[in-house]
Amino acid sequence: MDFKIAVLPGDGIGPEIALWGVNVMKAVCEKFGHKVSFTYAPVGAVAIEACGDPFPPETLKVCEEADAVLFSAVGDPKYDNDPTAKVRPEQGLLAMRKQLGLFANIRPVETFRCLLDKSPLKRELVDGADFVCIRELTGGMYFGEKFESDERAYDTNAYTRTEIERILRVAFDYARRRRRHLTVVDKANVLASSRLWRRVAQEMAPDYPDVTTDYMYVDNAAMRMIQEPKFFDVMVTENTFGDILTDEGSVISGSMGLLPSASIGEKTPVFEPIHGSWPQAKGKNIANPLAQVLSVAMLFEYFGCAEEGALIRRVVAESLDQGITTPDLNPASTYGTREVGAWLISRI
């Protein structure tokens, strides 16, 4: 199989972890006889500095011409600390999602037995936790009508039936491939947009009789994720709720540096780690590359290359079992980003 990959390293630690995502993909492709080519493009703060646009047209073109995008992170303190900035790195991420039609964000949350004690939750609560958060990605408050003045501001949480139906289809299909349990998360007791979500979900549920569908208010879901994370199999929700809940879910594993994600939709799919750009760690060789590497496993699996994805997951699990980890998992570790990456390549 031939792969044409757009690589968007972005800001902060992005280039350091992107390197190992690319190297792992090269090694796996060589082992399995695939051909792969990579085209690099700027996004985020580096793109603003280069041309004033966090997601320039040239980057969009590279993405549209690729089979998949391997993305790392955007964000820079220069813009975080300036509330008056009109252009921000994160706008590049939103533009990429919108222009590629990436309406579904898939975030698996899983635990690793050798790291159970790293979780902030009790071992017995997280042992065996394994669920998927599916977040609607191109609607809601992040993209709705906005207004801001010194005295008043608002963001509009607007959704259409079509937007809700397409993300729910993704969620039901994922539930069918897993343990056949879907939880629809909303705030239907308060929000009109949530009532539409729940109404559409109730109308669609009979089309999936093999899936147990339940409904949960977002505040209850946030508590349940901490009290009983093993309750969930697949959860689906709107954009803003999903942004918060997926970050909450990410800490269950013990480090945000462990979990990948995929964003899929109308055009080229994007595979990325869930964490941010961590600019304070830039150039220090301490960033955990495993989430980026596991995003490559998700990429292979998306294209039906299950054996390739399984190899990456197996090698990552071996690295954790053997203590080949960056300082976020073991402060006394002598392994940095480069050393962990090189070890993974040697095992592949």
Short mmCIF file of C-alpha atoms in Angstrom, two decimals:
data_model
loop_
_atom_site.label_atom_id
_atom_site.label_comp_id
_atom_site.label_asym_id
_atom_site.label_seq_id
_atom_site.Cartn_x
_atom_site.Cartn_y
_atom_site.Cartn_z
CA MET A 1 0.00 0.00 0.00
CA ASP A 2 1.18 3.55 -0.74
CA PHE A 3 0.74 6.30 1.85
CA LYS A 4 0.99 10.03 1.17
CA ILE A 5 1.17 11.79 4.53
CA ALA A 6 0.95 15.49 5.34
CA VAL A 7 3.02 16.27 8.45
CA LEU A 8 2.06 19.34 10.50
CA PRO A 9 4.52 19.52 13.46
CA GLY A 10 3.22 22.88 14.68
CA ASP A 11 4.57 24.57 17.80
CA GLY A 12 6.41 23.84 21.04
CA ILE A 13 7.25 20.16 21.40
CA GLY A 14 5.39 19.43 18.16
CA PRO A 15 8.46 19.04 15.93
CA GLU A 16 10.20 16.79 18.49
CA ILE A 17 7.34 14.29 18.72
CA ALA A 18 6.43 14.56 15.03
CA LEU A 19 9.92 13.28 14.23
CA TRP A 20 9.21 10.01 16.02
CA GLY A 21 5.75 9.63 14.57
CA VAL A 22 7.33 9.89 11.13
CA ASN A 23 10.24 7.58 12.00
CA VAL A 24 7.91 4.92 13.41
CA MET A 25 5.70 5.07 10.32
CA LYS A 26 8.76 4.74 8.09
CA ALA A 27 9.98 1.70 10.04
CA VAL A 28 6.58 -0.03 9.98
CA CYS A 29 6.12 0.66 6.27
CA GLU A 30 9.55 -0.77 5.54
CA LYS A 31 8.79 -3.88 7.58
CA PHE A 32 5.45 -4.52 5.86
CA GLY A 33 6.46 -3.49 2.36
CA HIS A 34 4.46 -0.25 2.13
CA LYS A 35 5.62 2.90 0.40
CA VAL A 36 5.28 6.18 2.26
CA SER A 37 6.06 9.81 1.46
CA PHE A 38 5.85 12.85 3.73
CA THR A 39 5.12 16.49 2.93
CA TYR A 40 5.64 19.05 5.70
CA ALA A 41 3.53 22.19 6.17
CA PRO A 42 3.27 24.93 8.83
CA VAL A 43 0.36 25.45 11.20
CA GLY A 44 -0.18 27.47 14.37
CA ALA A 45 2.27 30.06 15.69
CA VAL A 46 5.02 29.10 13.24
CA ALA A 47 2.60 29.74 10.39
CA ILE A 48 1.56 33.10 11.86
CA GLU A 49 5.21 34.11 12.08
CA ALA A 50 5.83 32.99 8.51
CA CYS A 51 2.79 34.47 6.76
CA GLY A 52 0.33 35.85 9.29
CA ASP A 53 -2.14 32.96 8.88
CA PRO A 54 -2.29 30.04 11.38
CA PHE A 55 -3.61 27.71 8.64
CA PRO A 56 -2.47 29.13 5.30
CA PRO A 57 -3.96 28.02 1.97
CA GLU A 58 -0.73 26.20 1.09
CA THR A 59 -1.10 24.03 4.19
CA LEU A 60 -4.72 23.25 3.34
CA LYS A 61 -3.63 22.19 -0.16
CA VAL A 62 -0.99 19.83 1.26
CA CYS A 63 -3.61 18.30 3.56
CA GLU A 64 -6.21 17.90 0.82
CA GLU A 65 -3.71 16.14 -1.45
CA ALA A 66 -2.63 13.68 1.27
CA ASP A 67 -4.16 10.35 2.34
CA ALA A 68 -3.87 11.41 5.99
CA VAL A 69 -2.51 14.18 8.17
CA LEU A 70 -0.10 13.52 11.03
CA PHE A 71 -0.53 16.55 13.27
CA SER A 72 1.26 17.38 16.53
CA ALA A 73 0.30 20.54 18.44
CA VAL A 74 -0.27 24.30 18.29
CA GLY A 75 0.06 27.02 20.91
CA ASP A 76 2.56 29.64 22.06
CA PRO A 77 2.79 31.78 25.23
CA LYS A 78 3.27 34.87 23.08
CA TYR A 79 -0.38 34.61 22.09
CA ASP A 80 -1.72 33.00 25.27
CA ASN A 81 -0.64 36.02 27.29
CA ASP A 82 -2.08 38.61 24.90
CA PRO A 83 -5.89 38.79 25.16
CA THR A 84 -5.96 41.48 22.44
CA ALA A 85 -4.34 39.26 19.80
CA LYS A 86 -6.60 39.04 16.75
CA VAL A 87 -4.86 36.00 15.29
CA ARG A 88 -4.05 32.99 17.48
CA PRO A 89 -2.39 29.61 16.84
CA GLU A 90 -5.51 27.72 17.94
CA GLN A 91 -7.45 29.35 15.11
CA GLY A 92 -5.34 27.25 12.78
CA LEU A 93 -6.62 24.10 14.43
CA LEU A 94 -10.23 25.24 14.16
CA ALA A 95 -9.70 26.22 10.53
CA MET A 96 -8.19 22.83 9.73
CA ARG A 97 -11.19 21.06 11.27
CA LYS A 98 -13.67 23.25 9.44
CA GLN A 99 -11.98 23.27 6.03
CA LEU A 100 -11.35 19.52 6.03
CA GLY A 101 -14.86 18.83 7.34
CA LEU A 102 -13.54 16.96 10.38
CA PHE A 103 -16.78 16.66 12.29
CA ALA A 104 -15.92 13.63 14.47
CA ASN A 105 -13.10 13.50 17.00
CA ILE A 106 -12.34 9.99 18.26
CA ARG A 107 -10.49 9.81 21.58
CA PRO A 108 -9.85 6.39 23.10
CA VAL A 109 -9.22 6.30 26.83
CA GLU A 110 -7.38 3.23 28.03
CA THR A 111 -5.18 2.24 30.93
CA PHE A 112 -1.90 0.33 31.02
CA ARG A 113 -1.49 -2.20 33.82
CA CYS A 114 2.08 -1.17 34.59
CA LEU A 115 0.94 2.45 35.03
CA LEU A 116 -2.24 2.01 37.07
CA ASP A 117 -0.63 3.62 40.12
CA LYS A 118 0.19 6.71 38.04
CA SER A 119 -3.50 7.50 37.67
CA PRO A 120 -4.90 10.08 40.11
CA LEU A 121 -7.78 7.64 40.68
CA LYS A 122 -7.65 4.52 42.83
CA ARG A 123 -6.22 1.46 41.14
CA GLU A 124 -9.43 -0.54 41.48
CA LEU A 125 -11.40 2.21 39.73
CA VAL A 126 -9.19 2.44 36.63
CA ASP A 127 -8.02 -1.15 36.22
CA GLY A 128 -9.79 -2.25 33.04
CA ALA A 129 -11.15 1.18 32.08
CA ASP A 130 -11.43 1.29 28.30
CA PHE A 131 -13.81 3.64 26.53
CA VAL A 132 -14.03 5.97 23.55
CA CYS A 133 -15.14 9.61 23.60
CA ILE A 134 -16.65 10.81 20.34
CA ARG A 135 -16.83 14.59 20.18
CA GLU A 136 -18.66 16.62 17.55
CA LEU A 137 -15.97 18.89 16.20
CA THR A 138 -17.28 21.54 13.80
CA GLY A 139 -20.45 22.88 15.41
CA GLY A 140 -21.61 24.40 18.66
CA MET A 141 -20.21 27.45 20.46
CA TYR A 142 -16.74 27.21 18.92
CA PHE A 143 -18.17 27.93 15.49
CA GLY A 144 -21.47 29.70 16.25
CA GLU A 145 -22.23 33.40 16.03
CA LYS A 146 -20.10 35.46 18.43
CA PHE A 147 -20.09 38.96 19.88
CA GLU A 148 -17.66 40.63 22.25
CA SER A 149 -17.44 44.12 23.73
CA ASP A 150 -16.20 45.53 27.01
CA GLU A 151 -19.68 45.21 28.48
CA ARG A 152 -21.20 42.13 26.88
CA ALA A 153 -20.22 38.98 25.05
CA TYR A 154 -21.89 35.82 23.77
CA ASP A 155 -21.21 32.60 21.89
CA THR A 156 -24.04 30.77 20.13
CA ASN A 157 -24.37 27.02 20.65
CA ALA A 158 -26.15 26.18 17.41
CA TYR A 159 -26.69 22.70 15.94
CA THR A 160 -28.70 21.32 13.04
CA ARG A 161 -30.38 17.93 12.81
CA THR A 162 -27.99 16.95 10.00
CA GLU A 163 -24.92 17.72 12.13
CA ILE A 164 -26.29 15.67 15.02
CA GLU A 165 -27.35 12.71 12.90
CA ARG A 166 -23.95 12.29 11.24
CA ILE A 167 -21.98 12.29 14.51
CA LEU A 168 -24.49 9.91 16.11
CA ARG A 169 -24.07 7.49 13.21
CA VAL A 170 -20.34 7.45 13.87
CA ALA A 171 -20.98 6.81 17.57
CA PHE A 172 -23.49 4.00 17.02
CA ASP A 173 -21.12 2.33 14.55
CA TYR A 174 -18.24 2.50 17.05
CA ALA A 175 -20.46 1.03 19.75
CA ARG A 176 -21.35 -1.85 17.44
CA ARG A 177 -17.63 -2.62 16.99
CA ARG A 178 -17.00 -2.56 20.74
CA ARG A 179 -19.21 -3.59 23.67
CA ARG A 180 -22.48 -2.26 22.18
CA HIS A 181 -23.12 0.41 24.81
CA LEU A 182 -23.56 4.08 23.84
CA THR A 183 -23.99 6.98 26.26
CA VAL A 184 -25.35 10.22 24.80
CA VAL A 185 -24.15 13.16 26.93
CA ASP A 186 -26.10 16.44 26.91
CA LYS A 187 -27.70 19.09 29.14
CA ALA A 188 -31.27 18.60 27.94
CA ASN A 189 -32.80 19.82 31.20
CA VAL A 190 -31.47 23.34 30.47
CA LEU A 191 -30.32 23.78 26.86
CA ALA A 192 -32.51 23.79 23.76
CA SER A 193 -29.61 22.55 21.63
CA SER A 194 -29.25 19.56 23.95
CA ARG A 195 -32.92 18.76 23.70
CA LEU A 196 -32.52 18.51 19.93
CA TRP A 197 -29.52 16.20 20.44
CA ARG A 198 -31.54 13.94 22.73
CA ARG A 199 -34.60 13.94 20.49
CA VAL A 200 -32.56 12.96 17.43
CA ALA A 201 -30.70 10.26 19.39
CA GLN A 202 -33.98 8.78 20.64
CA GLU A 203 -35.31 8.69 17.09
CA MET A 204 -32.17 6.94 15.80
CA ALA A 205 -31.71 4.42 18.62
CA PRO A 206 -34.35 1.94 17.30
CA ASP A 207 -32.25 1.61 14.13
CA TYR A 208 -29.50 0.12 16.32
CA PRO A 209 -31.39 -2.46 18.42
CA ASP A 210 -28.14 -4.31 19.19
CA VAL A 211 -26.75 -1.23 20.99
CA THR A 212 -27.82 -0.30 24.52
CA THR A 213 -28.32 3.47 24.47
CA ASP A 214 -28.54 5.60 27.57
CA TYR A 215 -28.60 9.35 28.21
CA MET A 216 -26.69 11.36 30.78
CA TYR A 217 -26.45 15.03 31.71
CA VAL A 218 -22.93 16.35 31.24
CA ASP A 219 -22.40 17.21 34.91
CA ASN A 220 -23.40 13.67 35.90
CA ALA A 221 -21.14 12.25 33.17
CA ALA A 222 -18.19 14.24 34.53
CA MET A 223 -18.77 12.77 37.99
CA ARG A 224 -19.36 9.24 36.67
CA MET A 225 -16.08 9.30 34.74
CA ILE A 226 -14.27 9.79 38.05
CA GLN A 227 -16.46 7.54 40.20
CA GLU A 228 -16.91 4.67 37.74
CA PRO A 229 -14.90 5.07 34.52
CA LYS A 230 -15.47 1.40 33.64
CA PHE A 231 -19.19 2.15 33.17
CA PHE A 232 -18.53 3.73 29.77
CA ASP A 233 -17.95 2.03 26.44
CA VAL A 234 -18.66 4.77 23.86
CA MET A 235 -19.76 8.27 24.78
CA VAL A 236 -20.87 10.92 22.29
CA THR A 237 -21.44 14.61 22.88
CA GLU A 238 -21.35 18.10 21.41
CA ASN A 239 -18.23 20.18 20.84
CA THR A 240 -17.80 22.17 24.07
CA PHE A 241 -18.84 19.35 26.42
CA GLY A 242 -16.61 16.99 24.45
CA ASP A 243 -13.59 19.28 24.76
CA ILE A 244 -13.91 19.25 28.55
CA LEU A 245 -14.83 15.59 29.03
CA THR A 246 -12.09 14.25 26.76
CA ASP A 247 -9.44 16.16 28.69
CA GLU A 248 -10.92 14.84 31.93
CA GLY A 249 -10.82 11.33 30.54
CA SER A 250 -7.23 11.70 29.40
CA VAL A 251 -5.80 11.92 32.91
CA ILE A 252 -7.29 8.54 33.87
CA SER A 253 -4.40 6.77 32.14
CA GLY A 254 -1.80 8.64 34.21
CA SER A 255 -0.34 10.98 31.59
CA MET A 256 -1.70 13.07 28.73
CA GLY A 257 1.39 11.95 26.82
CA LEU A 258 -0.09 8.48 26.30
CA LEU A 259 -3.31 9.00 24.39
CA PRO A 260 -3.83 9.56 20.65
CA SER A 261 -6.86 10.73 18.72
CA ALA A 262 -8.32 10.79 15.24
CA SER A 263 -10.48 13.41 13.56
CA ILE A 264 -12.51 12.17 10.62
CA GLY A 265 -15.13 13.58 8.30
CA GLU A 266 -15.57 14.78 4.75
CA LYS A 267 -11.96 15.01 3.56
CA THR A 268 -8.51 13.94 4.75
CA PRO A 269 -8.47 12.38 8.25
CA VAL A 270 -6.15 13.82 10.89
CA PHE A 271 -4.28 11.81 13.55
CA GLU A 272 -2.78 13.55 16.57
CA PRO A 273 -1.87 13.30 20.25
CA ILE A 274 -4.43 14.77 22.62
CA HIS A 275 -1.97 16.97 24.49
CA GLY A 276 -0.93 20.52 23.68
CA SER A 277 2.30 22.14 22.60
CA TRP A 278 3.89 22.34 26.08
CA PRO A 279 6.19 25.22 25.09
CA GLN A 280 8.02 25.10 28.43
CA ALA A 281 9.48 21.74 27.41
CA LYS A 282 10.52 22.77 23.92
CA GLY A 283 14.03 21.58 23.06
CA LYS A 284 14.57 19.82 26.41
CA ASN A 285 14.19 16.24 25.13
CA ILE A 286 11.60 15.41 27.80
CA ALA A 287 8.35 15.28 25.79
CA ASN A 288 6.59 11.92 25.71
CA PRO A 289 6.38 10.74 22.06
CA LEU A 290 4.02 7.82 22.75
CA ALA A 291 0.72 9.63 22.07
CA GLN A 292 2.10 10.74 18.69
CA VAL A 293 3.33 7.23 17.97
CA LEU A 294 -0.02 5.70 18.93
CA SER A 295 -1.73 8.17 16.61
CA VAL A 296 0.25 6.46 13.84
CA ALA A 297 -1.24 3.14 15.03
CA MET A 298 -4.71 4.68 14.68
CA LEU A 299 -3.76 5.88 11.20
CA PHE A 300 -2.80 2.37 10.08
CA GLU A 301 -5.96 0.91 11.60
CA TYR A 302 -8.12 3.51 9.85
CA PHE A 303 -6.78 2.23 6.52
CA GLY A 304 -7.40 -1.40 7.44
CA CYS A 305 -3.80 -2.20 8.38
CA ALA A 306 -4.62 -3.92 11.67
CA GLU A 307 -1.39 -5.89 11.94
CA GLU A 308 0.70 -2.75 11.54
CA GLY A 309 -1.29 -0.95 14.21
CA ALA A 310 -1.05 -3.92 16.54
CA LEU A 311 2.74 -3.98 16.17
CA ILE A 312 3.01 -0.34 17.23
CA ARG A 313 0.71 -0.91 20.21
CA ARG A 314 2.69 -3.98 21.26
CA VAL A 315 6.03 -2.15 21.10
CA VAL A 316 4.62 0.82 23.05
CA ALA A 317 3.31 -1.56 25.74
CA GLU A 318 6.75 -3.21 25.93
CA SER A 319 8.43 0.16 26.40
CA LEU A 320 6.12 0.95 29.31
CA ASP A 321 6.51 -2.51 30.86
CA GLN A 322 10.30 -2.22 30.70
CA GLY A 323 10.41 1.32 32.07
CA ILE A 324 11.60 2.92 28.84
CA THR A 325 9.72 6.12 29.60
CA THR A 326 10.11 9.88 29.63
CA PRO A 327 10.14 11.89 32.90
CA ASP A 328 6.38 12.53 32.91
CA LEU A 329 5.95 8.86 33.81
CA ASN A 330 9.14 8.45 35.84
CA PRO A 331 10.95 11.58 37.12
CA ALA A 332 14.11 9.51 37.62
CA SER A 333 14.13 8.23 34.06
CA THR A 334 17.29 8.64 32.01
CA TYR A 335 15.29 8.31 28.79
CA GLY A 336 14.25 11.36 26.84
CA THR A 337 12.16 11.85 23.73
CA ARG A 338 14.97 10.74 21.41
CA GLU A 339 15.93 7.72 23.49
CA VAL A 340 12.36 6.43 23.78
CA GLY A 341 11.81 6.98 20.07
CA ALA A 342 15.01 5.18 19.12
CA TRP A 343 14.12 2.25 21.39
CA LEU A 344 10.72 1.90 19.69
CA ILE A 345 12.39 1.87 16.26
CA SER A 346 14.85 -0.80 17.40
CA ARG A 347 11.97 -3.02 18.56
CA ILE A 348 10.00 -2.55 15.34
#
